[in-house]
mmCIF file of C-alpha atoms in Angstrom:
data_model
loop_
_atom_site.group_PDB
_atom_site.id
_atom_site.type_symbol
_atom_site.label_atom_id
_atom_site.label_comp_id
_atom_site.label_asym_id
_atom_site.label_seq_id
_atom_site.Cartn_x
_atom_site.Cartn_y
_atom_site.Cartn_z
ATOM 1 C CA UNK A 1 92.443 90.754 97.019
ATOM 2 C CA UNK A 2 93.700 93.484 99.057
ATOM 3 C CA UNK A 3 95.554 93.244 102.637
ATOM 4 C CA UNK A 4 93.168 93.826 105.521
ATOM 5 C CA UNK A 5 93.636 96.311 107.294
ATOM 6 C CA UNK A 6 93.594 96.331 111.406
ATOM 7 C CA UNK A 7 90.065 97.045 112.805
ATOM 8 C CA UNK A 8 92.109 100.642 114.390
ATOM 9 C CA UNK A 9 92.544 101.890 110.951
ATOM 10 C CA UNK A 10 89.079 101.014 110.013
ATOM 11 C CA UNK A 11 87.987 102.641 112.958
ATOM 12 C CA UNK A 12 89.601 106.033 112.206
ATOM 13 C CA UNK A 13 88.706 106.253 108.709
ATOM 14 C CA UNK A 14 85.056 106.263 110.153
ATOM 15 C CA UNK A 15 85.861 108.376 113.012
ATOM 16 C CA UNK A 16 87.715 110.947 110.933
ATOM 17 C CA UNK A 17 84.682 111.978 108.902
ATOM 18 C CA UNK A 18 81.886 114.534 110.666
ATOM 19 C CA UNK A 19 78.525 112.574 108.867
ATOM 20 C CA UNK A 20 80.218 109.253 110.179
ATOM 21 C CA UNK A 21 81.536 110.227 113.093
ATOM 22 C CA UNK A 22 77.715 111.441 114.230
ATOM 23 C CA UNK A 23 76.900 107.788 112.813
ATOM 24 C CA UNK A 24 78.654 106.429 116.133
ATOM 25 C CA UNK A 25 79.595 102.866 114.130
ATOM 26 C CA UNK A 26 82.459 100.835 116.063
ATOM 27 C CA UNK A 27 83.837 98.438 113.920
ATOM 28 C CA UNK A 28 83.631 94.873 115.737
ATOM 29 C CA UNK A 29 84.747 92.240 112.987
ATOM 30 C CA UNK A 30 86.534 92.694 109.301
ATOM 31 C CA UNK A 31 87.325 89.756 106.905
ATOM 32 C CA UNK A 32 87.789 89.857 102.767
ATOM 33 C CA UNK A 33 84.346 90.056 102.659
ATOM 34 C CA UNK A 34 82.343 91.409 105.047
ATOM 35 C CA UNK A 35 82.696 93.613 108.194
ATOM 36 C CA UNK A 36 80.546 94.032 110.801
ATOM 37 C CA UNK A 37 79.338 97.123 113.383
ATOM 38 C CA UNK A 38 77.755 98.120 116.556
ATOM 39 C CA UNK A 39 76.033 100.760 117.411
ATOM 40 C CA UNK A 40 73.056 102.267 120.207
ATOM 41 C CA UNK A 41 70.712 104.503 118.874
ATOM 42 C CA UNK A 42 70.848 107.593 120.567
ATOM 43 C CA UNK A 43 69.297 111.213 120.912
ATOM 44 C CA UNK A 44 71.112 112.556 117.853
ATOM 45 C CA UNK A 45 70.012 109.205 115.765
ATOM 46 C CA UNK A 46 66.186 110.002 116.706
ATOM 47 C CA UNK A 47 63.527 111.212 114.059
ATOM 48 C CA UNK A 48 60.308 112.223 115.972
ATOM 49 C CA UNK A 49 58.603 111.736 119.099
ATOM 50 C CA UNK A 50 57.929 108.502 118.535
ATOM 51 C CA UNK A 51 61.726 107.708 119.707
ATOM 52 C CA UNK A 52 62.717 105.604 116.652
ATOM 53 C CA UNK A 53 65.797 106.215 114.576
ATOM 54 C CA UNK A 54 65.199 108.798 111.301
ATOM 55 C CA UNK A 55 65.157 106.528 107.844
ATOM 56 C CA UNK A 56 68.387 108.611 106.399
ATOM 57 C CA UNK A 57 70.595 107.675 109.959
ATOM 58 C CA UNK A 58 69.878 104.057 108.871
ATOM 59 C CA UNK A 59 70.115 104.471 105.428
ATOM 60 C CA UNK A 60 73.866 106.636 106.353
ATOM 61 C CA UNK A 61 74.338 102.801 108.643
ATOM 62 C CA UNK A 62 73.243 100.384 106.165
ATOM 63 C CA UNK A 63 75.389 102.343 103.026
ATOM 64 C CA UNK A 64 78.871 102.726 105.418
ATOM 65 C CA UNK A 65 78.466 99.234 106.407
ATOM 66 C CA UNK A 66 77.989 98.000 102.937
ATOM 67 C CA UNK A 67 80.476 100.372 101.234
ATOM 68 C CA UNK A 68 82.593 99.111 104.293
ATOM 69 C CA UNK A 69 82.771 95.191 103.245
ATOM 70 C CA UNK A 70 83.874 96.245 100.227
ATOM 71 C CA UNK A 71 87.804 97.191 102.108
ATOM 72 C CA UNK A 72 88.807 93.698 101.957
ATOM 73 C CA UNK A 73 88.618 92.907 98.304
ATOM 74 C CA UNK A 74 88.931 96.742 96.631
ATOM 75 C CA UNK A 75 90.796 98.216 99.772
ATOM 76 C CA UNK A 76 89.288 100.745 100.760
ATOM 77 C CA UNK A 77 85.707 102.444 101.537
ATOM 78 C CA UNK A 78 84.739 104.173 97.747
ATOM 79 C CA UNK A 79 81.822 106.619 96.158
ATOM 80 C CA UNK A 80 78.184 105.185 96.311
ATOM 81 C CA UNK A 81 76.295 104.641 92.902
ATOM 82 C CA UNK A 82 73.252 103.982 94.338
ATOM 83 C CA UNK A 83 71.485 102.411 97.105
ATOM 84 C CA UNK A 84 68.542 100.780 98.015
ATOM 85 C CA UNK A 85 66.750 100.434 101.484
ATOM 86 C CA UNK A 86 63.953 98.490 102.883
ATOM 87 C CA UNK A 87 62.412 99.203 106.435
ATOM 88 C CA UNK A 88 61.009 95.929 108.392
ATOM 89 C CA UNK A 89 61.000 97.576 111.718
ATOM 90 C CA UNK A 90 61.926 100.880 114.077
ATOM 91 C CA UNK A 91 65.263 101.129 115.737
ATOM 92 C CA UNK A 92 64.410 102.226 118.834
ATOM 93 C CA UNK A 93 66.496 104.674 121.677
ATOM 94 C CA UNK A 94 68.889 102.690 123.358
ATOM 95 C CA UNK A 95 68.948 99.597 121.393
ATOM 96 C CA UNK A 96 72.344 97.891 120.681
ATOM 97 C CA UNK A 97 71.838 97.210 116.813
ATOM 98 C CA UNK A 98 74.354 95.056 115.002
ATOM 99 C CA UNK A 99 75.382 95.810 110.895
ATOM 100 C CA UNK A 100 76.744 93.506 108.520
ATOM 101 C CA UNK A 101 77.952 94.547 105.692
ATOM 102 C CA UNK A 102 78.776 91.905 102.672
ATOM 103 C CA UNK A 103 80.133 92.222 98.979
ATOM 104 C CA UNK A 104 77.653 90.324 96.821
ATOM 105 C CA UNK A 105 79.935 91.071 93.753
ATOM 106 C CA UNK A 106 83.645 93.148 93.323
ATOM 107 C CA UNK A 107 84.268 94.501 90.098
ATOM 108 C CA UNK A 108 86.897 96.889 88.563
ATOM 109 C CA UNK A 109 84.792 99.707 87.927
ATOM 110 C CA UNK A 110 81.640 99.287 90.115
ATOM 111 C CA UNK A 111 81.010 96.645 93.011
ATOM 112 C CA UNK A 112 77.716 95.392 94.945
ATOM 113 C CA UNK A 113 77.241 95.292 98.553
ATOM 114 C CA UNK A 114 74.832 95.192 100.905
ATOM 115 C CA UNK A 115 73.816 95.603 104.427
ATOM 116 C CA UNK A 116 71.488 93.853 107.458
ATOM 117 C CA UNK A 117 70.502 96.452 110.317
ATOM 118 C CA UNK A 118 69.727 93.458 113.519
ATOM 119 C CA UNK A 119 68.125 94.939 117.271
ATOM 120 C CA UNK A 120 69.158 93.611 119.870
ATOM 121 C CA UNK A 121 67.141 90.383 120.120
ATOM 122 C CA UNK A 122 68.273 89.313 116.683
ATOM 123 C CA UNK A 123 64.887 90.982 114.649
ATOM 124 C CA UNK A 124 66.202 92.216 111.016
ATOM 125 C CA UNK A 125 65.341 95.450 111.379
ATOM 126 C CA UNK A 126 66.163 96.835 107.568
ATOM 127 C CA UNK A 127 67.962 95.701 104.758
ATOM 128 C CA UNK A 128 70.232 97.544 102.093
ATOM 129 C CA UNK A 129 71.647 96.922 98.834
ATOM 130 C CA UNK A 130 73.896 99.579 96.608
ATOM 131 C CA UNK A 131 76.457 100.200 93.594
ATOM 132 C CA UNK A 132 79.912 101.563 94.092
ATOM 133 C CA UNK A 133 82.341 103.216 92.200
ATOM 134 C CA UNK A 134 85.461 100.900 92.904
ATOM 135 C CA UNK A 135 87.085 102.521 89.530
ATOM 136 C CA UNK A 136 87.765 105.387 92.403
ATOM 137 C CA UNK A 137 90.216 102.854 94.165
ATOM 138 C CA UNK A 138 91.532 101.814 91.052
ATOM 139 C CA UNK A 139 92.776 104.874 89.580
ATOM 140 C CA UNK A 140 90.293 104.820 86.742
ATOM 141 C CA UNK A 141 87.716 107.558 88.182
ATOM 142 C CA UNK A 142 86.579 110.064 90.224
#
């Protein structure tokens, strides 16, 4: 298991990158295996005129949160393998959603994780599950 690292650091390493940045994720919680976000949907987040969020903004939420978790056991966010998202329900403008993001299995050259998008009144608003390349964090791949 890796050292956790403060939720500052995780904050940056979000905040640092343009796609993620746009995400608008603020890290709220981090333990060895799982981590969890907030975020409001806003204008940029929006897909149409039906003022929901656009499928790949919570498909770019669900896969950072999952990819996320994954900091307290491999130590650090690494390269997605796949993923896999179902919709339930719209994220709509100005809702505070919550993201959880959980390591279902670690492994020394690829790791599972997934990801619950929650509205603000607690409805599970889309799921996520993906593959990761945590040989990248191990030295053994890139």
């Amino acid at each position: 298991m890796s050292t956790l690292p403060d939720l500052a650091t995780v904050q940056h390493h979000l905040d640092a990158a343009a796609f993620m940045n746009q995400l608008a994720m603020k890290v709220t919680e981090l333990t060895q295996t799982s981590i969890t976000f907030s975020v409001v949907v806003n204008e940029s987040h929006l897909g149409g005129a039906n003022g929901a969020a656009h499928g790949g903004v919570i498909t770019g939420w669900l896969d950072t949160a999952a990819d996320f978790a994954l900091i307290g056991t491999i130590g650090q966010p690494v390269p997605t393998i796949d993923f896999t998202v179902n919709f339930l329900r719209p994220a709509v403008l100005g809702d505070q959603l919550t993201l959880i993001g959980k390591v279902v299995r670690p492994g020394r050259t690829a790791s599972i994780a997934e990801a619950e998008l929650h509205s603000s009144n607690g409805k599970l608003l889309a799921l996520g599950r993906g593959s990761y390349a945590s040989s990248v964090a191990n030295g053994a791949g890139s």
